[in-house]
GROMACS .gro file of C-alpha atoms in nm:
model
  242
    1UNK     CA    1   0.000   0.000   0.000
    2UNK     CA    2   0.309   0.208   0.091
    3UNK     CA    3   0.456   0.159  -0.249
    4UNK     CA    4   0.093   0.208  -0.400
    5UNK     CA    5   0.050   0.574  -0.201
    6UNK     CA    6   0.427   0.660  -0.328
    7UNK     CA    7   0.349   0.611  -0.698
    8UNK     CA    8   0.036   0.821  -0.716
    9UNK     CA    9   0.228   1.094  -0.514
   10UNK     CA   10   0.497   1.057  -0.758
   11UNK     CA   11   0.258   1.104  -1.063
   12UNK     CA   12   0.068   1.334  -0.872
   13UNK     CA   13   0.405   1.565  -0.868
   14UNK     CA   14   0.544   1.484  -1.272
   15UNK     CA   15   0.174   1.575  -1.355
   16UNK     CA   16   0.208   1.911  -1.137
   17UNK     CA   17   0.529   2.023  -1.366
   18UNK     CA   18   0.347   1.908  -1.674
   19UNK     CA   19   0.017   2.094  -1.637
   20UNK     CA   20   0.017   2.347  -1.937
   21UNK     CA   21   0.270   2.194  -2.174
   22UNK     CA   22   0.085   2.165  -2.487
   23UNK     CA   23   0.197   2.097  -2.812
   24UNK     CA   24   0.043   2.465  -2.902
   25UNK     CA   25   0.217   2.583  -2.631
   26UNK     CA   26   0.552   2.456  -2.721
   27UNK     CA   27   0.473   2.599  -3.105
   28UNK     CA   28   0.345   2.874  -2.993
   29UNK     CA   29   0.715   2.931  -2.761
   30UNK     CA   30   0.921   2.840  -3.041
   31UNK     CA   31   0.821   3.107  -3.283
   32UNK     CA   32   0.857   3.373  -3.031
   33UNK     CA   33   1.217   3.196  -2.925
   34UNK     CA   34   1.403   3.084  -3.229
   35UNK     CA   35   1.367   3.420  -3.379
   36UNK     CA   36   1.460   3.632  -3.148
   37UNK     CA   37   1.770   3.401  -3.087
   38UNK     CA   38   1.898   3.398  -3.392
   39UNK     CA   39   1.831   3.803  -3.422
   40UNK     CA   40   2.067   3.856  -3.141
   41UNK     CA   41   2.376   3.516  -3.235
   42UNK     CA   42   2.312   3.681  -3.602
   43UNK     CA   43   2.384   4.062  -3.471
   44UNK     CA   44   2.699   3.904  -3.258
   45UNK     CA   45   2.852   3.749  -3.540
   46UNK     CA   46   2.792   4.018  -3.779
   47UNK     CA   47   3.014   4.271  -3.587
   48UNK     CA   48   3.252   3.975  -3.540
   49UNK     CA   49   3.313   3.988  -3.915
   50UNK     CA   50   3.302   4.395  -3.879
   51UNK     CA   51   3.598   4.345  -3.644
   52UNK     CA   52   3.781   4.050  -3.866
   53UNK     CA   53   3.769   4.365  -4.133
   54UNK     CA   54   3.908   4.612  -3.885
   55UNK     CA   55   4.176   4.370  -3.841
   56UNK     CA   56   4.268   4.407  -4.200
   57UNK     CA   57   4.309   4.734  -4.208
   58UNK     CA   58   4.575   4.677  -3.940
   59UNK     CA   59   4.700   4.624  -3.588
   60UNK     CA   60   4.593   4.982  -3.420
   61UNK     CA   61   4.290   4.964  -3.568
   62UNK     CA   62   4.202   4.630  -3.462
   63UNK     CA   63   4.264   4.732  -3.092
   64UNK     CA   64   4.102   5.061  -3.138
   65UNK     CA   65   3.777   4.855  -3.239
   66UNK     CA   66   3.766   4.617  -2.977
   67UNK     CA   67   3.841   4.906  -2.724
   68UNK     CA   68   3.531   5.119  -2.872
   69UNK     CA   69   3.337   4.807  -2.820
   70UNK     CA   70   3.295   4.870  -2.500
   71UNK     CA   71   3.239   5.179  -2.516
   72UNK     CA   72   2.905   5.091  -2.730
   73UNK     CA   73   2.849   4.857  -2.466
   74UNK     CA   74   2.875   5.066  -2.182
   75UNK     CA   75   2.626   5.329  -2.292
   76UNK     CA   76   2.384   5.078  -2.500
   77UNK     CA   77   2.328   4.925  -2.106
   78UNK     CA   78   2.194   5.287  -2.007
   79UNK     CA   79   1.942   5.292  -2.299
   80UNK     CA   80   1.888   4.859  -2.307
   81UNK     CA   81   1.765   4.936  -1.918
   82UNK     CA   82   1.530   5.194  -2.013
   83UNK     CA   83   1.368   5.021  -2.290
   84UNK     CA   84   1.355   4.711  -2.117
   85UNK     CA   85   1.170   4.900  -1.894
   86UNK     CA   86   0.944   5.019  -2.122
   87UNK     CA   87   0.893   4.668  -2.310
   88UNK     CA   88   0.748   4.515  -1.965
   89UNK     CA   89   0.495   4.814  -1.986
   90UNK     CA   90   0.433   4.741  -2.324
   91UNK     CA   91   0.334   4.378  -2.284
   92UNK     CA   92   0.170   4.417  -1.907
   93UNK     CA   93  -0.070   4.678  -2.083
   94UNK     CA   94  -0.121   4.425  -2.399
   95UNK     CA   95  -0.196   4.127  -2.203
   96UNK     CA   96  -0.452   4.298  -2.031
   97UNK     CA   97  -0.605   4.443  -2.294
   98UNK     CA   98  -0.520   4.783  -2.322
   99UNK     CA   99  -0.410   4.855  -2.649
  100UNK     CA  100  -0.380   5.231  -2.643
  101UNK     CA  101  -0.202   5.190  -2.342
  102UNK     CA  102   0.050   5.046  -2.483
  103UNK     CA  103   0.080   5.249  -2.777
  104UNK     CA  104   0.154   5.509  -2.526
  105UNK     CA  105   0.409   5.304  -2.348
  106UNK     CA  106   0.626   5.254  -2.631
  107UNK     CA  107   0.597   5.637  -2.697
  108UNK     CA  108   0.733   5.725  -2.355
  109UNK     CA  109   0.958   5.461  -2.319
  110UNK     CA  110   1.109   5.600  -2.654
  111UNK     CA  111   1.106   5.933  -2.602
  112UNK     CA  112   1.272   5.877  -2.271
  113UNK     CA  113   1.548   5.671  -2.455
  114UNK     CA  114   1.619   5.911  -2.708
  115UNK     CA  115   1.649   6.206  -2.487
  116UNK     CA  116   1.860   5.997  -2.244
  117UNK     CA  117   2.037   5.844  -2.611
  118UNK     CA  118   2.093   6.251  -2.712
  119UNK     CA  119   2.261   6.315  -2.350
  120UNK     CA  120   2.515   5.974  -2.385
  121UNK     CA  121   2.619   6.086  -2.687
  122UNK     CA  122   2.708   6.453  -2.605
  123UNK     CA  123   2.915   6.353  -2.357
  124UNK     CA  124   3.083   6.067  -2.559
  125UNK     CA  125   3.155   6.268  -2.870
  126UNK     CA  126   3.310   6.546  -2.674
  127UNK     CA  127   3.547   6.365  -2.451
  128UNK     CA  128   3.632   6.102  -2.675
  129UNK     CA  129   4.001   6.092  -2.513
  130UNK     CA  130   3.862   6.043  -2.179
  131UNK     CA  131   3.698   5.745  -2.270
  132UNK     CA  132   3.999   5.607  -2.447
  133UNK     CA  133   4.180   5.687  -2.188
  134UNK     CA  134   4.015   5.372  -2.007
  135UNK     CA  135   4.191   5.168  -2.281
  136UNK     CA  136   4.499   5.349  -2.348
  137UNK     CA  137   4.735   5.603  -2.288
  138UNK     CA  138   4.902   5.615  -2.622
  139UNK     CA  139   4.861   5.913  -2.763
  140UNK     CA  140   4.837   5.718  -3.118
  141UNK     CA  141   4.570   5.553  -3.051
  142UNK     CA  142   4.362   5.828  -2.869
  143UNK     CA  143   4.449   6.069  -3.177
  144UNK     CA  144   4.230   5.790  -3.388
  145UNK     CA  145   3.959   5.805  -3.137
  146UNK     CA  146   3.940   6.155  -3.177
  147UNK     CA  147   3.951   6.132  -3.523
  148UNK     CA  148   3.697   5.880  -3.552
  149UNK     CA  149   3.493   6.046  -3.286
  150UNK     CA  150   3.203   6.188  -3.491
  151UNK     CA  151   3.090   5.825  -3.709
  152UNK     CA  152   3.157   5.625  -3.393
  153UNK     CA  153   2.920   5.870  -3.215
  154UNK     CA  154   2.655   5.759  -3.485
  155UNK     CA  155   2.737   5.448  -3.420
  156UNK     CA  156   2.657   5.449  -3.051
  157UNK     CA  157   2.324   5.626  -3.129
  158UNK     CA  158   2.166   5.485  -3.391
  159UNK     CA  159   2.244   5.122  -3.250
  160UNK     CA  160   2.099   5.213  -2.922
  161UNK     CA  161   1.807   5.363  -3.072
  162UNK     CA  162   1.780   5.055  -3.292
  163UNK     CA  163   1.786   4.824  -2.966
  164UNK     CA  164   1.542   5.058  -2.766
  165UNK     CA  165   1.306   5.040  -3.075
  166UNK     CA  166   1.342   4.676  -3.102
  167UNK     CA  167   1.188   4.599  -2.744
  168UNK     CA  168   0.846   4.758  -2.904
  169UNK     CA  169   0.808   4.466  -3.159
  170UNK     CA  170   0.957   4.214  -2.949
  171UNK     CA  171   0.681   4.321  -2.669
  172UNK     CA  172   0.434   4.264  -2.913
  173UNK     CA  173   0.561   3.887  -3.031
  174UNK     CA  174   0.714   4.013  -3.370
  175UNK     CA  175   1.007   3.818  -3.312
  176UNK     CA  176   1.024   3.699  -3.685
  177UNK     CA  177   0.997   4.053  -3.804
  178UNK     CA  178   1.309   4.141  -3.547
  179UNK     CA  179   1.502   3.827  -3.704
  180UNK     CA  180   1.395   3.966  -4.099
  181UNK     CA  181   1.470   4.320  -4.026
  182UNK     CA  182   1.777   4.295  -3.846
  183UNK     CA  183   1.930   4.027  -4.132
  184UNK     CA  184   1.825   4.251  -4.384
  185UNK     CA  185   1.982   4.581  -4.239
  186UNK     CA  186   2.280   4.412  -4.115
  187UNK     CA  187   2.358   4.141  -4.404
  188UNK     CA  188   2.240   4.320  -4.676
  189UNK     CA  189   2.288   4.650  -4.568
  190UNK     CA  190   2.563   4.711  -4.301
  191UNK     CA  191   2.827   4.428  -4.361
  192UNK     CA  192   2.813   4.545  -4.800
  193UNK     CA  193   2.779   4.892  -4.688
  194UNK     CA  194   3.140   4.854  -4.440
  195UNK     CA  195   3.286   4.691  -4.746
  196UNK     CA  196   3.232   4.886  -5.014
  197UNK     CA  197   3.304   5.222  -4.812
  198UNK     CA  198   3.673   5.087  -4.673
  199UNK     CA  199   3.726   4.986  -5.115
  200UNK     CA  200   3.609   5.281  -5.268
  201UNK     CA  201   3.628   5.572  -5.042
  202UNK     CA  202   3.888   5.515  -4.741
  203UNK     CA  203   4.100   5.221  -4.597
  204UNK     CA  204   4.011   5.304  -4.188
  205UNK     CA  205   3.816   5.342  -3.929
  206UNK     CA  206   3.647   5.624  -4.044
  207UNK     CA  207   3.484   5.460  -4.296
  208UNK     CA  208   3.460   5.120  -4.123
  209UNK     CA  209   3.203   5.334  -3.882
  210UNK     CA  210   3.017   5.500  -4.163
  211UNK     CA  211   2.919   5.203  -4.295
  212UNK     CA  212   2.795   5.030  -3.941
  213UNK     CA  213   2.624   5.379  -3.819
  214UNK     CA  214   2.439   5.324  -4.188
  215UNK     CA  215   2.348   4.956  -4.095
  216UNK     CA  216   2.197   5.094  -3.806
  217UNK     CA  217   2.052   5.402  -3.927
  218UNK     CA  218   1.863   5.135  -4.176
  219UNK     CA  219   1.742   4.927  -3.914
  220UNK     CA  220   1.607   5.220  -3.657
  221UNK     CA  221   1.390   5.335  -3.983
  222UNK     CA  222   1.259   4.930  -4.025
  223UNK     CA  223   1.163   4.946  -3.694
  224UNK     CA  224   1.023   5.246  -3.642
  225UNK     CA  225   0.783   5.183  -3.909
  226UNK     CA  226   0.719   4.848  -3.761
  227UNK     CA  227   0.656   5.003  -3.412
  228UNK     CA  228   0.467   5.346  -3.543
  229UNK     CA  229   0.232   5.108  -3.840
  230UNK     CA  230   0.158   4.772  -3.621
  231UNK     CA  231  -0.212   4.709  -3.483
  232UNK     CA  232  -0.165   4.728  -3.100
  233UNK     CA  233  -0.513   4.558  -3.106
  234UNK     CA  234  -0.464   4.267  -3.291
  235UNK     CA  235  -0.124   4.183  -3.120
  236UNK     CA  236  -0.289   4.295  -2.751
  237UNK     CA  237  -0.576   3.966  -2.856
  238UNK     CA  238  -0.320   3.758  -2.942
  239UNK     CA  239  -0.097   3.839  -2.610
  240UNK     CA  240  -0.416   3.742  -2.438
  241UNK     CA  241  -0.468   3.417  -2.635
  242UNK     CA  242  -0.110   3.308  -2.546
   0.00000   0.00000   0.00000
């Protein structure tokens, strides 16, 4: 009887973790997953190539990149923080059914970015040194900071705009138009753009930035439209549905 009690409290407990799993479900988790997955390994490895190109142009340049790398990174966590912010808003308000509302999150939580996004990149574009001086103290290499300053400041703006824009769609479960948008922009746009800049116009990192700032510049107008055209109803009934 023992052994008899133990196995239905055993199934009892397996069928408590199970409760929920559906095949629909597990669909329905995979296309929001997957995407958005292979949006962000895609986005990785694309500036890995970006940086295998900086490479060619040469050693300084190569270091130079990976050192303005962080630099990206440490302002895109300002603007990532606020938008993530904004994208819990976003779906809180769609899940329970107010569509309007969330229209009106994304506009805040946008406009809050941006001006914060305006502010960052003030205050990297005019002490460029002092930031490379985190890196470096070779006056070399901070004399190509400076000189890169003003397409590296594009950089850092339109690819945190681009990330703060993305949380709108990604709220709403348009993780396939994320993955489309960003492979088009980057793949089609950025990575050709980067290459045919550094060949015809200049070989350095002036040009290497011009062409990823354009990327980006592509992919903040894809999702703007995205964010500014899509039916916060329809997406707010399918939240629900899910």
């Amino acid at each position: 009887v023992k052994d008899l009690k133990s196995s239905a409290g055993h199934k009892q407990w397996i069928s408590s973790l199970t409760e929920g799993i559906t095949i629909t479900r597990i669909r329905t988790f995979s296309a929001l997953y997957f995407p958005a997955a292979l949006a962000l390994g895609s986005d990785f490895f694309r500036m890995g190539l970006i940086g295998a190109i900086a490479a060619n142009i040469g050693e300084r340049e190569v270091g130079l990149f990976n050192a303005s790398y962080r630099i990206l990174w440490i302002t895109l966590i300002f603007v990532s923080s606020l938008s993530g912010a904004a994208g819990i808003k976003i779906g809180m308000r769609l899940g329970s059914g107010h569509a309007a509302a969330a229209r009106q999150a994304a506009a805040v939580g946008i406009g809050l970015a941006l001006g914060f996004l305006l502010l960052l990149s003030a205050i990297v574009y005019f002490n460029i040194r002092l930031f490379g001086k985190l890196f470096t103290d070779d006056e070399s290499y901070l004399d190509l900071f400076e000189e890169c300053r003003w397409p590296f400041t594009c950089v850092i703006f339109f690819m945190s705009l681009s990330v703060g824009l993305e949380t709108i769609p990604l709220s709403m479960g348009q993780t396939g138009n994320v993955f489309y948008a960003g492979f088009a922009a980057g793949w089609l746009g950025q990575v050709p753009g980067v290459l045919l800049l550094i060949r015809f116009w200049r070989r350095d990192l002036y040009a290497l930035y011009t062409g990823v700032a354009i990327g980006y510049g592509v992919l903040v107008i894809i999702y703007g439209w995205l964010a500014y055209s899509s039916d916060y109803r329809k997406y707010s009934d399918m939240a629900r549905k899910r």
